[in-house]
PDB file of C-alpha atoms and ligand atoms in Angstrom:
ATOM      1  CA  GLU U  93       0.000   0.000   0.000  1.00 51.00           C
ATOM      2  CA  THR U  94       1.286   3.451  -0.911  1.00 56.00           C
ATOM      3  CA  GLU U  95       1.890   6.056   1.796  1.00 61.00           C
ATOM      4  CA  ILE U  96      -0.905   8.559   1.370  1.00 65.00           C
ATOM      5  CA  PRO U  97      -1.634  10.784   4.380  1.00 64.00           C
ATOM      6  CA  ASN U  98      -5.066  10.341   5.873  1.00 68.00           C
ATOM      7  CA  PHE U  99      -6.752  13.721   6.080  1.00 69.00           C
ATOM      8  CA  PRO U 100      -9.149  14.323   8.959  1.00 82.00           C
ATOM      9  CA  ARG U 101     -12.753  14.043   7.797  1.00 92.00           C
ATOM     10  CA  ASP U 102     -15.891  15.815   8.955  1.00 92.00           C
ATOM     11  CA  LEU U 103     -18.062  12.814   8.144  1.00 96.00           C
ATOM     12  CA  PRO U 104     -17.272   9.111   8.533  1.00 97.00           C
ATOM     13  CA  ASN U 105     -16.796   6.563   5.754  1.00 98.00           C
ATOM     14  CA  ILE U 106     -18.692   3.312   6.192  1.00 98.00           C
ATOM     15  CA  LEU U 107     -18.089   0.039   4.355  1.00 98.00           C
ATOM     16  CA  ILE U 108     -21.060  -2.301   3.961  1.00 98.00           C
ATOM     17  CA  THR U 109     -19.837  -5.699   2.874  1.00 98.00           C
ATOM     18  CA  GLY U 110     -21.005  -9.318   2.803  1.00 98.00           C
ATOM     19  CA  THR U 111     -21.749 -12.197   0.451  1.00 98.00           C
ATOM     20  CA  PRO U 112     -23.847 -11.259  -2.620  1.00 97.00           C
ATOM     21  CA  GLY U 113     -27.538 -11.340  -1.686  1.00 98.00           C
ATOM     22  CA  THR U 114     -27.097 -10.419   1.987  1.00 98.00           C
ATOM     23  CA  GLY U 115     -28.638  -6.991   1.381  1.00 98.00           C
ATOM     24  CA  LYS U 116     -25.704  -4.605   0.917  1.00 98.00           C
ATOM     25  CA  THR U 117     -27.242  -2.466  -1.812  1.00 98.00           C
ATOM     26  CA  THR U 118     -30.718  -2.261  -0.281  1.00 98.00           C
ATOM     27  CA  THR U 119     -29.283  -1.469   3.166  1.00 98.00           C
ATOM     28  CA  SER U 120     -26.825   1.075   1.717  1.00 98.00           C
ATOM     29  CA  GLU U 121     -29.577   2.897  -0.167  1.00 98.00           C
ATOM     30  CA  MET U 122     -31.768   3.056   2.936  1.00 98.00           C
ATOM     31  CA  ALA U 123     -28.845   4.105   5.137  1.00 98.00           C
ATOM     32  CA  ALA U 124     -27.845   6.832   2.651  1.00 98.00           C
ATOM     33  CA  GLU U 125     -31.376   8.174   2.732  1.00 98.00           C
ATOM     34  CA  ALA U 126     -31.526   8.063   6.545  1.00 98.00           C
ATOM     35  CA  THR U 127     -28.120   9.685   7.105  1.00 97.00           C
ATOM     36  CA  GLY U 128     -27.535  11.947   4.096  1.00 97.00           C
ATOM     37  CA  LEU U 129     -24.272  10.104   3.355  1.00 98.00           C
ATOM     38  CA  THR U 130     -23.495   9.196  -0.280  1.00 98.00           C
ATOM     39  CA  HIS U 131     -23.849   5.600  -1.452  1.00 98.00           C
ATOM     40  CA  ILE U 132     -21.082   4.243  -3.691  1.00 98.00           C
ATOM     41  CA  ASN U 133     -22.065   0.987  -5.364  1.00 98.00           C
ATOM     42  CA  VAL U 134     -18.613  -0.334  -6.253  1.00 98.00           C
ATOM     43  CA  GLY U 135     -19.916  -3.001  -8.653  1.00 96.00           C
ATOM     44  CA  ASP U 136     -21.701  -0.312 -10.674  1.00 97.00           C
ATOM     45  CA  LEU U 137     -18.630   1.929 -10.597  1.00 97.00           C
ATOM     46  CA  VAL U 138     -16.440  -0.910 -11.897  1.00 96.00           C
ATOM     47  CA  LYS U 139     -18.797  -1.446 -14.826  1.00 94.00           C
ATOM     48  CA  ALA U 140     -19.397   2.243 -15.591  1.00 96.00           C
ATOM     49  CA  LYS U 141     -15.695   3.169 -15.617  1.00 96.00           C
ATOM     50  CA  SER U 142     -14.407  -0.170 -16.949  1.00 95.00           C
ATOM     51  CA  LEU U 143     -12.233  -0.775 -13.883  1.00 96.00           C
ATOM     52  CA  HIS U 144     -11.860  -4.413 -14.867  1.00 95.00           C
ATOM     53  CA  GLU U 145      -9.933  -6.731 -17.149  1.00 94.00           C
ATOM     54  CA  GLY U 146     -12.972  -8.324 -18.762  1.00 91.00           C
ATOM     55  CA  LEU U 147     -15.522 -10.920 -17.808  1.00 89.00           C
ATOM     56  CA  ASP U 148     -14.781 -14.220 -16.089  1.00 87.00           C
ATOM     57  CA  THR U 149     -17.145 -16.342 -18.180  1.00 82.00           C
ATOM     58  CA  GLU U 150     -17.101 -19.287 -15.794  1.00 77.00           C
ATOM     59  CA  TYR U 151     -18.448 -17.261 -12.867  1.00 72.00           C
ATOM     60  CA  ASP U 152     -20.142 -14.569 -14.954  1.00 75.00           C
ATOM     61  CA  SER U 153     -18.436 -11.771 -13.031  1.00 82.00           C
ATOM     62  CA  TYR U 154     -15.880  -9.053 -13.811  1.00 89.00           C
ATOM     63  CA  ILE U 155     -12.178  -9.495 -13.119  1.00 93.00           C
ATOM     64  CA  LEU U 156     -11.361  -6.409 -11.046  1.00 95.00           C
ATOM     65  CA  ASP U 157      -8.520  -4.059 -11.844  1.00 97.00           C
ATOM     66  CA  GLU U 158      -7.817  -3.266  -8.187  1.00 96.00           C
ATOM     67  CA  ASP U 159      -5.226  -0.533  -8.799  1.00 97.00           C
ATOM     68  CA  LYS U 160      -7.524   1.366 -11.134  1.00 97.00           C
ATOM     69  CA  LEU U 161     -10.414   1.005  -8.711  1.00 98.00           C
ATOM     70  CA  ILE U 162      -8.434   2.293  -5.715  1.00 97.00           C
ATOM     71  CA  ASP U 163      -7.122   5.236  -7.765  1.00 97.00           C
ATOM     72  CA  GLU U 164     -10.637   6.061  -8.923  1.00 97.00           C
ATOM     73  CA  MET U 165     -12.025   5.989  -5.373  1.00 98.00           C
ATOM     74  CA  GLU U 166      -9.197   7.770  -3.523  1.00 96.00           C
ATOM     75  CA  GLU U 167     -10.469  11.311  -4.109  1.00 94.00           C
ATOM     76  CA  MET U 168     -14.072  10.308  -3.354  1.00 96.00           C
ATOM     77  CA  MET U 169     -13.096   8.819   0.000  1.00 96.00           C
ATOM     78  CA  ARG U 170     -10.855  11.642   1.206  1.00 94.00           C
ATOM     79  CA  PRO U 171     -13.555  14.086   2.426  1.00 93.00           C
ATOM     80  CA  GLY U 172     -15.572  11.291   4.109  1.00 96.00           C
ATOM     81  CA  GLY U 173     -19.336  10.894   4.057  1.00 97.00           C
ATOM     82  CA  LYS U 174     -19.435   7.765   1.890  1.00 98.00           C
ATOM     83  CA  ILE U 175     -21.228   4.450   2.258  1.00 98.00           C
ATOM     84  CA  VAL U 176     -19.266   1.953   0.178  1.00 98.00           C
ATOM     85  CA  ASP U 177     -21.115  -1.180  -0.920  1.00 98.00           C
ATOM     86  CA  PHE U 178     -19.033  -4.150  -2.119  1.00 98.00           C
ATOM     87  CA  HIS U 179     -18.824  -7.927  -1.675  1.00 96.00           C
ATOM     88  CA  THR U 180     -15.173  -7.956  -0.789  1.00 94.00           C
ATOM     89  CA  CYS U 181     -13.382  -5.757   1.718  1.00 95.00           C
ATOM     90  CA  GLU U 182      -9.687  -6.665   1.746  1.00 95.00           C
ATOM     91  CA  ILE U 183      -8.762  -4.681  -1.368  1.00 96.00           C
ATOM     92  CA  PHE U 184      -9.394  -1.248   0.178  1.00 98.00           C
ATOM     93  CA  PRO U 185      -6.887   0.783   2.226  1.00 97.00           C
ATOM     94  CA  GLU U 186      -7.627   0.340   5.924  1.00 96.00           C
ATOM     95  CA  ARG U 187      -7.371   4.115   6.510  1.00 95.00           C
ATOM     96  CA  TRP U 188     -10.486   4.779   4.399  1.00 97.00           C
ATOM     97  CA  PHE U 189     -13.043   3.399   6.855  1.00 97.00           C
ATOM     98  CA  ASP U 190     -14.376   4.322  10.280  1.00 97.00           C
ATOM     99  CA  LEU U 191     -16.918   1.485  10.404  1.00 98.00           C
ATOM    100  CA  VAL U 192     -17.080  -1.863   8.583  1.00 98.00           C
ATOM    101  CA  ILE U 193     -20.420  -3.663   8.569  1.00 98.00           C
ATOM    102  CA  VAL U 194     -20.585  -7.310   7.523  1.00 98.00           C
ATOM    103  CA  LEU U 195     -24.130  -8.395   6.668  1.00 98.00           C
ATOM    104  CA  ARG U 196     -25.006 -12.051   7.357  1.00 98.00           C
ATOM    105  CA  THR U 197     -27.911 -14.133   6.077  1.00 98.00           C
ATOM    106  CA  ASP U 198     -29.093 -17.630   7.033  1.00 98.00           C
ATOM    107  CA  ASN U 199     -28.634 -20.330   4.344  1.00 97.00           C
ATOM    108  CA  GLY U 200     -32.320 -21.015   3.908  1.00 97.00           C
ATOM    109  CA  VAL U 201     -32.970 -17.319   3.295  1.00 98.00           C
ATOM    110  CA  LEU U 202     -29.948 -16.622   1.103  1.00 98.00           C
ATOM    111  CA  TYR U 203     -30.423 -19.513  -1.342  1.00 98.00           C
ATOM    112  CA  PRO U 204     -33.773 -18.362  -2.775  1.00 97.00           C
ATOM    113  CA  ARG U 205     -32.502 -14.759  -2.971  1.00 98.00           C
ATOM    114  CA  LEU U 206     -29.612 -15.911  -5.168  1.00 98.00           C
ATOM    115  CA  GLU U 207     -31.878 -18.170  -7.230  1.00 97.00           C
ATOM    116  CA  SER U 208     -34.305 -15.342  -7.926  1.00 97.00           C
ATOM    117  CA  ARG U 209     -31.397 -13.285  -9.299  1.00 95.00           C
ATOM    118  CA  GLY U 210     -31.045 -15.834 -12.079  1.00 94.00           C
ATOM    119  CA  TYR U 211     -27.512 -16.834 -11.026  1.00 93.00           C
ATOM    120  CA  ASN U 212     -26.240 -20.091 -12.537  1.00 91.00           C
ATOM    121  CA  ALA U 213     -25.771 -23.109 -10.247  1.00 93.00           C
ATOM    122  CA  LYS U 214     -22.027 -22.605 -10.014  1.00 92.00           C
ATOM    123  CA  LYS U 215     -22.414 -19.002  -8.912  1.00 93.00           C
ATOM    124  CA  ILE U 216     -25.131 -19.883  -6.383  1.00 96.00           C
ATOM    125  CA  ASN U 217     -22.968 -22.626  -4.888  1.00 96.00           C
ATOM    126  CA  GLU U 218     -19.906 -20.385  -4.764  1.00 95.00           C
ATOM    127  CA  ASN U 219     -21.836 -17.695  -2.895  1.00 97.00           C
ATOM    128  CA  MET U 220     -23.533 -20.141  -0.516  1.00 98.00           C
ATOM    129  CA  GLU U 221     -20.142 -21.583   0.378  1.00 98.00           C
ATOM    130  CA  CYS U 222     -18.753 -18.070   0.877  1.00 97.00           C
ATOM    131  CA  GLU U 223     -21.524 -17.326   3.391  1.00 98.00           C
ATOM    132  CA  ILE U 224     -21.293 -20.699   5.167  1.00 97.00           C
ATOM    133  CA  MET U 225     -17.507 -20.346   5.550  1.00 97.00           C
ATOM    134  CA  GLN U 226     -17.954 -16.685   6.668  1.00 98.00           C
ATOM    135  CA  VAL U 227     -15.280 -15.668   4.184  1.00 97.00           C
ATOM    136  CA  VAL U 228     -16.146 -11.960   4.168  1.00 98.00           C
ATOM    137  CA  LEU U 229     -16.354 -11.720   7.973  1.00 98.00           C
ATOM    138  CA  GLU U 230     -12.899 -13.267   8.315  1.00 98.00           C
ATOM    139  CA  GLU U 231     -11.505 -11.000   5.593  1.00 98.00           C
ATOM    140  CA  ALA U 232     -12.924  -8.007   7.452  1.00 98.00           C
ATOM    141  CA  ARG U 233     -11.440  -9.119  10.767  1.00 98.00           C
ATOM    142  CA  GLU U 234      -8.038  -9.581   9.134  1.00 98.00           C
ATOM    143  CA  SER U 235      -8.126  -6.273   7.268  1.00 98.00           C
ATOM    144  CA  TYR U 236      -9.505  -3.803   9.858  1.00 98.00           C
ATOM    145  CA  GLU U 237      -9.230  -3.042  13.568  1.00 97.00           C
ATOM    146  CA  GLU U 238     -11.377  -5.464  15.526  1.00 95.00           C
ATOM    147  CA  GLN U 239     -13.430  -2.713  17.185  1.00 96.00           C
ATOM    148  CA  ILE U 240     -14.655  -1.171  13.915  1.00 97.00           C
ATOM    149  CA  VAL U 241     -15.941  -4.456  12.416  1.00 98.00           C
ATOM    150  CA  ILE U 242     -19.605  -5.170  13.159  1.00 98.00           C
ATOM    151  CA  GLU U 243     -21.533  -8.252  12.063  1.00 98.00           C
ATOM    152  CA  LEU U 244     -25.283  -7.694  11.495  1.00 98.00           C
ATOM    153  CA  GLU U 245     -28.032 -10.193  10.685  1.00 98.00           C
ATOM    154  CA  SER U 246     -29.923  -9.415   7.459  1.00 98.00           C
ATOM    155  CA  ASN U 247     -32.682 -11.999   7.107  1.00 98.00           C
ATOM    156  CA  SER U 248     -35.792  -9.853   7.269  1.00 98.00           C
ATOM    157  CA  ILE U 249     -37.079  -6.365   6.504  1.00 98.00           C
ATOM    158  CA  GLU U 250     -37.330  -5.746  10.274  1.00 98.00           C
ATOM    159  CA  GLN U 251     -33.634  -6.561  10.708  1.00 98.00           C
ATOM    160  CA  MET U 252     -32.748  -4.340   7.760  1.00 98.00           C
ATOM    161  CA  GLU U 253     -34.652  -1.421   9.283  1.00 98.00           C
ATOM    162  CA  GLU U 254     -32.979  -2.050  12.634  1.00 98.00           C
ATOM    163  CA  ASN U 255     -29.581  -2.118  10.910  1.00 98.00           C
ATOM    164  CA  VAL U 256     -30.278   1.216   9.219  1.00 98.00           C
ATOM    165  CA  SER U 257     -31.267   2.734  12.598  1.00 98.00           C
ATOM    166  CA  ARG U 258     -28.038   1.448  14.127  1.00 98.00           C
ATOM    167  CA  ILE U 259     -25.967   2.934  11.308  1.00 98.00           C
ATOM    168  CA  LYS U 260     -27.716   6.294  11.758  1.00 98.00           C
ATOM    169  CA  ALA U 261     -27.165   6.278  15.541  1.00 98.00           C
ATOM    170  CA  TRP U 262     -23.536   5.257  15.079  1.00 97.00           C
ATOM    171  CA  MET U 263     -22.983   8.097  12.587  1.00 97.00           C
ATOM    172  CA  GLU U 264     -24.506  10.663  14.942  1.00 97.00           C
ATOM    173  CA  SER U 265     -22.241   9.579  17.762  1.00 96.00           C
ATOM    174  CA  TRP U 266     -19.204   9.572  15.434  1.00 96.00           C
ATOM    175  CA  ILE U 267     -19.977  13.179  14.492  1.00 95.00           C
ATOM    176  CA  ALA U 268     -20.456  14.179  18.150  1.00 94.00           C
ATOM    177  CA  ASN U 269     -17.087  12.623  19.051  1.00 93.00           C
ATOM    178  CA  ASN U 270     -15.145  13.888  16.059  1.00 90.00           C
ATOM    179  CA  SER U 271     -16.319  17.468  15.630  1.00 75.00           C
ATOM    180  CA  ASN U 272     -13.757  20.195  16.215  1.00 59.00           C
TER     181      ASN U 272
HETATM  182  P1  DAT N 323     -26.483  -7.413  -2.138  1.00 52.58           P
HETATM  183  O1  DAT N 323     -26.282  -5.977  -2.485  1.00 52.58           O
HETATM  184  O2  DAT N 323     -25.799  -7.814  -0.863  1.00 52.58           O
HETATM  185  O3  DAT N 323     -26.152  -8.359  -3.235  1.00 52.58           O
HETATM  186  P2  DAT N 323     -29.329  -6.754  -2.287  1.00 52.58           P
HETATM  187  O4  DAT N 323     -29.467  -5.533  -1.451  1.00 52.58           O
HETATM  188  O5  DAT N 323     -29.265  -6.563  -3.764  1.00 52.58           O
HETATM  189  O6  DAT N 323     -28.044  -7.616  -1.819  1.00 52.58           O
HETATM  190  O7  DAT N 323     -30.512  -7.729  -1.888  1.00 52.58           O
HETATM  191  C1  DAT N 323     -30.766  -8.915  -2.611  1.00 52.58           C
HETATM  192  C2  DAT N 323     -32.248  -9.212  -2.588  1.00 52.58           C
HETATM  193  O8  DAT N 323     -32.646  -9.628  -1.294  1.00 52.58           O
HETATM  194  C3  DAT N 323     -33.115  -8.012  -2.918  1.00 52.58           C
HETATM  195  O9  DAT N 323     -34.235  -8.502  -3.639  1.00 52.58           O
HETATM  196  C4  DAT N 323     -33.570  -7.483  -1.579  1.00 52.58           C
HETATM  197  C5  DAT N 323     -33.571  -8.718  -0.712  1.00 52.58           C
HETATM  198  N1  DAT N 323     -33.120  -8.467   0.658  1.00 52.58           N
HETATM  199  C6  DAT N 323     -31.875  -8.101   1.021  1.00 52.58           C
HETATM  200  N2  DAT N 323     -31.776  -7.986   2.342  1.00 52.58           N
HETATM  201  C7  DAT N 323     -32.974  -8.287   2.850  1.00 52.58           C
HETATM  202  C8  DAT N 323     -33.521  -8.356   4.173  1.00 52.58           C
HETATM  203  N3  DAT N 323     -32.766  -8.081   5.263  1.00 52.58           N
HETATM  204  N4  DAT N 323     -34.812  -8.698   4.306  1.00 52.58           N
HETATM  205  C9  DAT N 323     -35.572  -8.968   3.230  1.00 52.58           C
HETATM  206  N5  DAT N 323     -35.131  -8.932   1.952  1.00 52.58           N
HETATM  207  C10 DAT N 323     -33.852  -8.592   1.773  1.00 52.58           C
END
């Protein structure tokens, strides 16, 4: 990782991560609306700005160009106030985030969500295994300070609403503790 100074920010940056289908995008949109922070859907950004090296046809997903992605996001992240939504978390500089949320979904709930997306069997199985093995949670715990990583259940609308309320409350307390 290159040595870029971390400027103080007036608003926090939050990463919302988890296996595909756990509710990152829906939760991020609701949290952005509740807090006034800006949602960055990294998957959309990768497609829109071609921050990839083509399509992996076997898994039907883009092969990320990580360096291009990090360069593209650096200026966006600097002032703070972003909710970043992506299925992997270890590629980002640690200094970007004040809170890392890992969404978790029970197998019996996740499977039909992935099916209804029209994913092929290979992609469904890959994602189910990712969730069962808690790959993203372990990545998050290895990549960020323990105290900023929070695991939240995302099985129902009620839990999603509760998660959004928690994010809002957390942001308000961050602002109260970090204002000059
Ligand atoms: P992700 O961005 O993690 O891939 P998503 O936000 O696109 O997930 O959600 C996938 C689908 O599941 C979408 O139809 C909304 C639904 N969903 C997500 N989280 C949910 C929750 N906690 N309760 C009910 N439905 C949820």
